[in-house]
CSV table of C-alpha atoms in Angstrom, one decimal:
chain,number,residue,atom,x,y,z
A,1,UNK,CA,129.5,114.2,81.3
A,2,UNK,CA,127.3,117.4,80.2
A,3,UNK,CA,128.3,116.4,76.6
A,4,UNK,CA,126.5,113.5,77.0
A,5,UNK,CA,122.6,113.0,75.6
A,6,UNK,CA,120.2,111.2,77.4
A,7,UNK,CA,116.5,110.4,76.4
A,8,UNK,CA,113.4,111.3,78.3
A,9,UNK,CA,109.6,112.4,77.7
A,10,UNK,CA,109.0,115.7,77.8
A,11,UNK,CA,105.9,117.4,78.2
A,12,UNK,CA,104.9,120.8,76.8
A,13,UNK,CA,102.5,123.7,76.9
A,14,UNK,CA,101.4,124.5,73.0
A,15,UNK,CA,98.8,127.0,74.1
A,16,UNK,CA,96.3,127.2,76.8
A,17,UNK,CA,95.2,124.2,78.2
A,18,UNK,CA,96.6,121.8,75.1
A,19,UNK,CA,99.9,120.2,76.1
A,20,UNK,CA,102.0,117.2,74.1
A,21,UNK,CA,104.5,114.8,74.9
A,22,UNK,CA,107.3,114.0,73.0
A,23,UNK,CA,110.5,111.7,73.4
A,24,UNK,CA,113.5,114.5,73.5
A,25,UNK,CA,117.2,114.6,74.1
A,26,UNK,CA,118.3,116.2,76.9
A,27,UNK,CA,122.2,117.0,78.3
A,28,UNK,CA,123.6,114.8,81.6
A,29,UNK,CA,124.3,117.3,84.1
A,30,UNK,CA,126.5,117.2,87.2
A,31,UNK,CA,124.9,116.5,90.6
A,32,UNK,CA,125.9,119.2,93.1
A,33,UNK,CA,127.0,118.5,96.8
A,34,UNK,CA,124.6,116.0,98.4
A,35,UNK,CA,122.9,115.0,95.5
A,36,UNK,CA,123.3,112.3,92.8
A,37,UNK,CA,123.0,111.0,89.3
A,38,UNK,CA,120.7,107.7,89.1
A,39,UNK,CA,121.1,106.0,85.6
A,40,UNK,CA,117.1,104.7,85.8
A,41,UNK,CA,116.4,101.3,84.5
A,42,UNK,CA,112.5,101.2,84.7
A,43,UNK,CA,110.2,103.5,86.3
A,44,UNK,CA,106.2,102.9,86.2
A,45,UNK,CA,103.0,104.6,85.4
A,46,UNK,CA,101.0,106.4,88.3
A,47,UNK,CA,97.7,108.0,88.6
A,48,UNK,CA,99.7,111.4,89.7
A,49,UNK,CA,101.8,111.2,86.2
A,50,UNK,CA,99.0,111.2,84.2
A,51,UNK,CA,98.2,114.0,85.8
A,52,UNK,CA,101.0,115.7,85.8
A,53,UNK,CA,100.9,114.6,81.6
A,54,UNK,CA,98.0,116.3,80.7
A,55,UNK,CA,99.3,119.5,82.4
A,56,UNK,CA,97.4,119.6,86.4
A,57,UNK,CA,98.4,122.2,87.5
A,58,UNK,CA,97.8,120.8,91.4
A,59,UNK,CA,100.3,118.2,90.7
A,60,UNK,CA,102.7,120.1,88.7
A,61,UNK,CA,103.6,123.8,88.1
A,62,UNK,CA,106.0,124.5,85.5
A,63,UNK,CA,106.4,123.4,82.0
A,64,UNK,CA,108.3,121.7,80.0
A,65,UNK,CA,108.4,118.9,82.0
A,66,UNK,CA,109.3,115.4,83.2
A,67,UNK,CA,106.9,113.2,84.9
A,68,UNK,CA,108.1,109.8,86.9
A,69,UNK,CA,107.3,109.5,90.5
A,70,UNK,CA,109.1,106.3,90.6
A,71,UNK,CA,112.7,105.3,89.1
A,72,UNK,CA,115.0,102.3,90.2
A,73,UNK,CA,118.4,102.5,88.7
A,74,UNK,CA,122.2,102.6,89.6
A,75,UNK,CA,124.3,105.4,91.0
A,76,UNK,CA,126.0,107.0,87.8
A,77,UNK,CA,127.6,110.1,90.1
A,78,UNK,CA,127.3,110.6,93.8
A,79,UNK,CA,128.1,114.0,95.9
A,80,UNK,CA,127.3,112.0,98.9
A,81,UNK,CA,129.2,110.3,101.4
A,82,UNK,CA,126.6,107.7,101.7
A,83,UNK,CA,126.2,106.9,98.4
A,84,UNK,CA,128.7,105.4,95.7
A,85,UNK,CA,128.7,104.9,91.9
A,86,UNK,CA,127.1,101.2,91.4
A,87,UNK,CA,124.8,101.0,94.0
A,88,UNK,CA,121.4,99.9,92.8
A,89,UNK,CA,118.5,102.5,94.4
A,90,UNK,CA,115.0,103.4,94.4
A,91,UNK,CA,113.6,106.5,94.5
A,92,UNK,CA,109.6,107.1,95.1
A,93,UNK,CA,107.8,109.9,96.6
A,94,UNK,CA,109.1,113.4,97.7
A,95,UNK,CA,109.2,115.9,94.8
A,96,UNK,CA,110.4,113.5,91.9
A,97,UNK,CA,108.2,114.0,88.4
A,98,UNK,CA,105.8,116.6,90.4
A,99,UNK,CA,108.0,119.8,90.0
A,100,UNK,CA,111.7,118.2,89.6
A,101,UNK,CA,111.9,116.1,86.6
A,102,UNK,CA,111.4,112.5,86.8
A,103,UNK,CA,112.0,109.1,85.8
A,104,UNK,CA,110.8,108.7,82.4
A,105,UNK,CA,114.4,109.8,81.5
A,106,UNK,CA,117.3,107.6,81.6
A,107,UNK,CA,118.7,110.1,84.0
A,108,UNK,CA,117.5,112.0,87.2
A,109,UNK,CA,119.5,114.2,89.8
A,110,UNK,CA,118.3,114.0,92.6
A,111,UNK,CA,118.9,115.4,96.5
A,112,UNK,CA,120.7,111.9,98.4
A,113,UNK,CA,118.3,111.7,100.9
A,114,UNK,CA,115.6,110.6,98.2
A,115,UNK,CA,116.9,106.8,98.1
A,116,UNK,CA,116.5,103.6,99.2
A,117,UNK,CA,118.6,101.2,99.0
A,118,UNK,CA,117.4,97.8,96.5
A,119,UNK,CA,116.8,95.3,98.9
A,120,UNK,CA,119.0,92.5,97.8
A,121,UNK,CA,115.9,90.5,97.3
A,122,UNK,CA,114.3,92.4,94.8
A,123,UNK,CA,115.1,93.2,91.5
A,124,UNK,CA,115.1,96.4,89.9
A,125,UNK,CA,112.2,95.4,87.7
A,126,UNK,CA,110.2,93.8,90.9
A,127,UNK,CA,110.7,97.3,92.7
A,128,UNK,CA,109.2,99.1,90.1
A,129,UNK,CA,106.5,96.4,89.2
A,130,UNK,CA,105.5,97.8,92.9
A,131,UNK,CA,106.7,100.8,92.9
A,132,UNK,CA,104.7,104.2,94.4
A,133,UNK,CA,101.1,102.0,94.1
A,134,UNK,CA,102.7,98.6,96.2
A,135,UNK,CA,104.7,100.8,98.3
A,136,UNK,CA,101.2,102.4,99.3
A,137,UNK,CA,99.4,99.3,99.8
A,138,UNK,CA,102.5,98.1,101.5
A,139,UNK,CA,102.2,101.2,103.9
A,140,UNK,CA,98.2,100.4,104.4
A,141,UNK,CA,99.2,97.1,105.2
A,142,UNK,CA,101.7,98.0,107.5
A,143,UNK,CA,99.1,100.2,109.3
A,144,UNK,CA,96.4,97.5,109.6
A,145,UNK,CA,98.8,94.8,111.1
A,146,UNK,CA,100.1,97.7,113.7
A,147,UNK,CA,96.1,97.8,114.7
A,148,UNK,CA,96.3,94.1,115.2
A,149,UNK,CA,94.7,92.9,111.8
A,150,UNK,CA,94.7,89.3,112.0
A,151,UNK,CA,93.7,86.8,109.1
A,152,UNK,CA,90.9,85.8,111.3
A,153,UNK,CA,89.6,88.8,112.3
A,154,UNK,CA,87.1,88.8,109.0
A,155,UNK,CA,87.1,90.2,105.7
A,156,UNK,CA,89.4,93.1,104.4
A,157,UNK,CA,87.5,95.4,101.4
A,158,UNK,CA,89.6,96.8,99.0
A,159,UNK,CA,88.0,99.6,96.8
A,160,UNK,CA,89.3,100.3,93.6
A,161,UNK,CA,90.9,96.9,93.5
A,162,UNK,CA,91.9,97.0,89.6
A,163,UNK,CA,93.9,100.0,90.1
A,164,UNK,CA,97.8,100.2,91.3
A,165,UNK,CA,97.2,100.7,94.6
A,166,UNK,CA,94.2,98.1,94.6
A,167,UNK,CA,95.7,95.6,92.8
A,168,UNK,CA,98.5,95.6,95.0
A,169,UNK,CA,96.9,95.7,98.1
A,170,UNK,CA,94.9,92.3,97.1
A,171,UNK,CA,97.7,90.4,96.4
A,172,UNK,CA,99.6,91.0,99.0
A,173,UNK,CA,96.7,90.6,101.9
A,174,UNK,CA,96.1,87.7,99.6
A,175,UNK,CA,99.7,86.4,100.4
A,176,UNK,CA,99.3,86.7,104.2
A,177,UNK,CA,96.1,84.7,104.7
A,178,UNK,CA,93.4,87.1,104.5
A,179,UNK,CA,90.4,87.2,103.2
A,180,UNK,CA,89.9,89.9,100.7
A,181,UNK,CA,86.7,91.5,99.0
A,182,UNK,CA,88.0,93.5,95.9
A,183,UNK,CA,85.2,96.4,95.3
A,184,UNK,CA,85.6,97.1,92.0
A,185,UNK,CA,83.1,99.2,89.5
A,186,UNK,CA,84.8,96.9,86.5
A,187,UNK,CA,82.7,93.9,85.2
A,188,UNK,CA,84.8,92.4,83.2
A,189,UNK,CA,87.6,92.1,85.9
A,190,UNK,CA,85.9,90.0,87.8
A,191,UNK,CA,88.7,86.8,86.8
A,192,UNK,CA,91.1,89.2,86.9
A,193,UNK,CA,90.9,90.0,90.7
A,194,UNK,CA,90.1,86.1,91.4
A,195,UNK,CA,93.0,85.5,89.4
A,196,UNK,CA,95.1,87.7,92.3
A,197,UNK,CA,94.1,86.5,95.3
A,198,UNK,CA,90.3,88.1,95.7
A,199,UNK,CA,88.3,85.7,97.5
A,200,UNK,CA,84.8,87.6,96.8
A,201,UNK,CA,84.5,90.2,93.9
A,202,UNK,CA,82.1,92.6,94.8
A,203,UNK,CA,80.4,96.1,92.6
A,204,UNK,CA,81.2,99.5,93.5
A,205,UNK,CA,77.5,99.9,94.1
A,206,UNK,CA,77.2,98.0,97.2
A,207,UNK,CA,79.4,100.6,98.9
A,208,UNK,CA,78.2,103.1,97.6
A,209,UNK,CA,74.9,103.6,100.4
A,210,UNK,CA,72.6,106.5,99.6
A,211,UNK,CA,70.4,105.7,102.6
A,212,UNK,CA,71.9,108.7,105.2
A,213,UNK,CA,72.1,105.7,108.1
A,214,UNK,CA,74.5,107.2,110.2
A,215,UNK,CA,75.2,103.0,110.6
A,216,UNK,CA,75.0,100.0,108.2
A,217,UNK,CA,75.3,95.7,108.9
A,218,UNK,CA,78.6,95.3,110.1
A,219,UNK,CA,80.2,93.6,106.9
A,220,UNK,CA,84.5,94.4,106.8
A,221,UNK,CA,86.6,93.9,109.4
A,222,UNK,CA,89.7,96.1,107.9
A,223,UNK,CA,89.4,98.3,104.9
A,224,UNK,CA,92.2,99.1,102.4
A,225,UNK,CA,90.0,102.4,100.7
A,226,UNK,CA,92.0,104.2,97.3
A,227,UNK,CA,88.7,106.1,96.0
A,228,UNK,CA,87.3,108.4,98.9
A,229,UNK,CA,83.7,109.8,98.9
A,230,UNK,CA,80.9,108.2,99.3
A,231,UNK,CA,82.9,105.1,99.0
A,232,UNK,CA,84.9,105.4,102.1
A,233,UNK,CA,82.1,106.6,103.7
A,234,UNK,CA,79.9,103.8,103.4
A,235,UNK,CA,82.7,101.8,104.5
A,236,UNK,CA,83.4,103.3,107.2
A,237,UNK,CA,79.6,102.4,108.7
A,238,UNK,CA,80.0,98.7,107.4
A,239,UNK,CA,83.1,98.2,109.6
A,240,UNK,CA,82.5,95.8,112.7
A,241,UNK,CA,83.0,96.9,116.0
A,242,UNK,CA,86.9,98.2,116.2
A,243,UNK,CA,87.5,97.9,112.3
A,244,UNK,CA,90.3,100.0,110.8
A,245,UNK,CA,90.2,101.7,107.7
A,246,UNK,CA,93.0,103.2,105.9
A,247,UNK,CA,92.5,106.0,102.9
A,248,UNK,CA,94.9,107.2,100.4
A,249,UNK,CA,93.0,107.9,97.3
A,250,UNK,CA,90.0,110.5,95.9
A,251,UNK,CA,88.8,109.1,92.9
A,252,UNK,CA,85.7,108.9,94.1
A,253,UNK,CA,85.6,112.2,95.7
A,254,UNK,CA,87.8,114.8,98.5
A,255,UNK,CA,84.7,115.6,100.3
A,256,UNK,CA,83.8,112.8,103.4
A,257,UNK,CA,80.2,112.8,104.7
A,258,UNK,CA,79.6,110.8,107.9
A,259,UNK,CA,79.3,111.1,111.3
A,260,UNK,CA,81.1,110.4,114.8
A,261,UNK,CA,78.4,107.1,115.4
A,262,UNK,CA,81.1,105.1,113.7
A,263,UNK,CA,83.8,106.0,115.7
A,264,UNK,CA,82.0,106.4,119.5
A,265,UNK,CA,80.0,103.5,119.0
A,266,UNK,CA,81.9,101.3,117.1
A,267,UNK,CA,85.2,102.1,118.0
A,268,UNK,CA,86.6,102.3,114.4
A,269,UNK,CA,89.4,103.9,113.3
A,270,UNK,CA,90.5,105.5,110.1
A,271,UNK,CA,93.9,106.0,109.3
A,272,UNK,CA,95.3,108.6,106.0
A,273,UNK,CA,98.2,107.3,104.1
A,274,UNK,CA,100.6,109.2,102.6
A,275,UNK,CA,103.9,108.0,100.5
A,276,UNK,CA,105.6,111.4,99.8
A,277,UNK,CA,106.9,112.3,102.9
A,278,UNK,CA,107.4,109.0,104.7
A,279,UNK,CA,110.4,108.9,106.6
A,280,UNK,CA,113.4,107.0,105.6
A,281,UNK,CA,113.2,104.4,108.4
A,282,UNK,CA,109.7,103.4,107.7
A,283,UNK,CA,110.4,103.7,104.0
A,284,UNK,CA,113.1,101.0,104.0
A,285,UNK,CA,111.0,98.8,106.3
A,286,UNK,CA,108.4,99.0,104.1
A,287,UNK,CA,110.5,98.1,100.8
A,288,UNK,CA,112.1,94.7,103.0
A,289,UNK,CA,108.6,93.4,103.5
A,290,UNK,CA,107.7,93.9,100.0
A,291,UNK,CA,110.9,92.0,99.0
A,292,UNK,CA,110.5,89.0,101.0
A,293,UNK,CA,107.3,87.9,103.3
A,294,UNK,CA,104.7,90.4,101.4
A,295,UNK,CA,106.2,89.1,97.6
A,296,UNK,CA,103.0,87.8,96.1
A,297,UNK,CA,103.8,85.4,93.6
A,298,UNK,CA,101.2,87.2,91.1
A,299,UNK,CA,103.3,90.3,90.9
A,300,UNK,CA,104.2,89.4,87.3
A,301,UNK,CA,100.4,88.6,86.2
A,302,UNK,CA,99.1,91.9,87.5
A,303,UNK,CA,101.9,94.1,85.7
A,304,UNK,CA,102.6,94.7,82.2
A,305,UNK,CA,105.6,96.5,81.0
A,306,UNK,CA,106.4,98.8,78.3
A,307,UNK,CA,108.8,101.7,76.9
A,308,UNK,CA,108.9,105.2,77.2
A,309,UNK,CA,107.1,105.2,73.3
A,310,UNK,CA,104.2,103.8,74.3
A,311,UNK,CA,103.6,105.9,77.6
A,312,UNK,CA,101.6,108.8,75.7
A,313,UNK,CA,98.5,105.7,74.9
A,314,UNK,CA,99.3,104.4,78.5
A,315,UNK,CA,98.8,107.7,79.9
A,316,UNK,CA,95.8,108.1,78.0
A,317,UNK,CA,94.1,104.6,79.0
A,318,UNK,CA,94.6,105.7,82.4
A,319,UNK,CA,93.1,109.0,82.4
A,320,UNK,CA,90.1,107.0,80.4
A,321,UNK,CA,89.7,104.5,83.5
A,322,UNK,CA,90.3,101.6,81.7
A,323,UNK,CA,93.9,100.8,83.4
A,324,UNK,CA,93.9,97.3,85.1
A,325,UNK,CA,96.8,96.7,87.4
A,326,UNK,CA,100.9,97.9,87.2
A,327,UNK,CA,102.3,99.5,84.4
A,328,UNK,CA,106.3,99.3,84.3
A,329,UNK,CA,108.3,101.1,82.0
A,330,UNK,CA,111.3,100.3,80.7
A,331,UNK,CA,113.9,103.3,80.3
């Protein structure tokens, strides 16, 4: 197998601070004992890859490298008994394209307890059309129902609703009855997140309170934040009395000004997200609601797909701001 060529992008260091990607052949090697070899059928473009592209140093240390947080593919060579050649898996989160190479390459070794199972109800394409940005949302979701979220509760805000996570997040809260307020700093995506499942489209700028109140007009019942700053902070005083608000994203800012008057008066909760390290049990749980009940029937409208050739301009529109929903690419 080690004779055999596989293709992947590979990102370089040509001096300081200037790195380049290029499609390169690389040689299949063996997994050792408890990992395997996934042969990847589509992967998909996150925030943290173009990152790891242009050579941040925060997400990724060593080059040349592979990014690819997410892959989906079939079992090519397993090391582990509870894994076989032909099973269809994901993989998302843990180490993959941050400092082990990832799935833009039509192989990845990887350690066995990195997978999930495809849910028979979901396609390799769907699970990528997700992938680390609707398993996110899906985990935000999952958080806000657990704090008793009904549909009738009031409004849910999502910030940054044209990106991944965003996009995700509306159609899916879209799918199970609620009614969601995509904040979004993007004009001309206004049809775009109607088009979703938005009910109300509203601008980054009236979330974005300059006024030091320690409290604002109750306005959200449940929040689904991806920017941070001064944007979660703002919603975190427009919440209504026992709102929740999770947070997974910086964008806007790592820094969080506010005070405790939200939480002791209001009884509000915020909640951090985080997709690397989730366990296995809520992983899976996670990938069978987004395969059946959380499905939105836009998923195809708010991703585009392309191939590893065109991931250098992709890359680049993201880092520019100007990417609007899920980016899949085919391996």
């Amino acid at each position: 197998m080690s004779e055999e060529k596989y293709k992947a992008l590979e990102v370089t260091e040509e001096g300081s601070g200037n790195f380049e990607l290029n499609i390169v052949y690389k040689s299949v090697t063996e997994p050792q004992d408890g990992e395997v070899l996934v042969r990847v059928r589509y992967s998909s473009l996150n925030y943290k890859d173009a990152l790891s592209a242009s050579g941040n140093r925060g997400v990724t240390r060593q080059y040349p490298h592979t990014p690819g947080v997410d892959a989906a593919g079939i079992i090519a060579v397993s090391k582990s008994p509870d894994w076989k050649k032909g099973d269809e898996v994901i993989v998302t989160g843990f180490d993959l394209g941050m400092n082990t190479n990832g799935g833009f390459a039509e192989y990845i070794t990887v350690p066995a307890k990195w997978l999930v199972r495809l849910p028979a109800e979901l396609s390799l394409w769907q699970s990528m059309a997700f992938g680390t940005a609707g398993f996110t949302a899906g985990l935000s979701i999952m958080a806000l129902i657990r704090q008793g979220l009904k549909p009738e509760n009031g409004a849910v805000a999502v910030t940054g609703a044209t990106g991944g996570v965003g996009s995700a997040a509306v159609a899916m809260l879209a799918k199970l009855g609620y009614h969601v307020m995509a904040v979004s700093s993007k004009a001309a995506s206004h049809d775009f997140l109607l088009s979703i499942g938005a009910r109300e489209v509203i601008p980054r700028s009236e979330v974005e309170d300059q006024s030091g109140k320690a409290l604002l007009k109750p306005r959200f019942a449940a929040a689904i934040d991806t920017v941070g700053g001064q944007v979660l902070a703002t919603v975190i005083k427009s919440l209504h009395y026992g709102g929740v608000v999770t947070t997974c994203g910086m964008v806007n800012g790592g820094e969080l000004h506010t005070t405790v008057f939200p939480f002791i008066l209001k009884g509000v909760q915020l909640i951090g997200i985080d997709s690397v390290a989730t366990p296995y049990e809520q992983r899976a749980a996670v990938w069978q609601k987004l395969a059946a009940e959380w499905m939105p029937a836009q998923l195809g409208s708010l991703t585009h797909e392309i191939g590893l050739e065109q991931l250098p301009e992709a890359i680049h529109t993201m880092l520019n701001g100007k990417m609007q929903g899920r980016t899949v690419v085919r391996i």
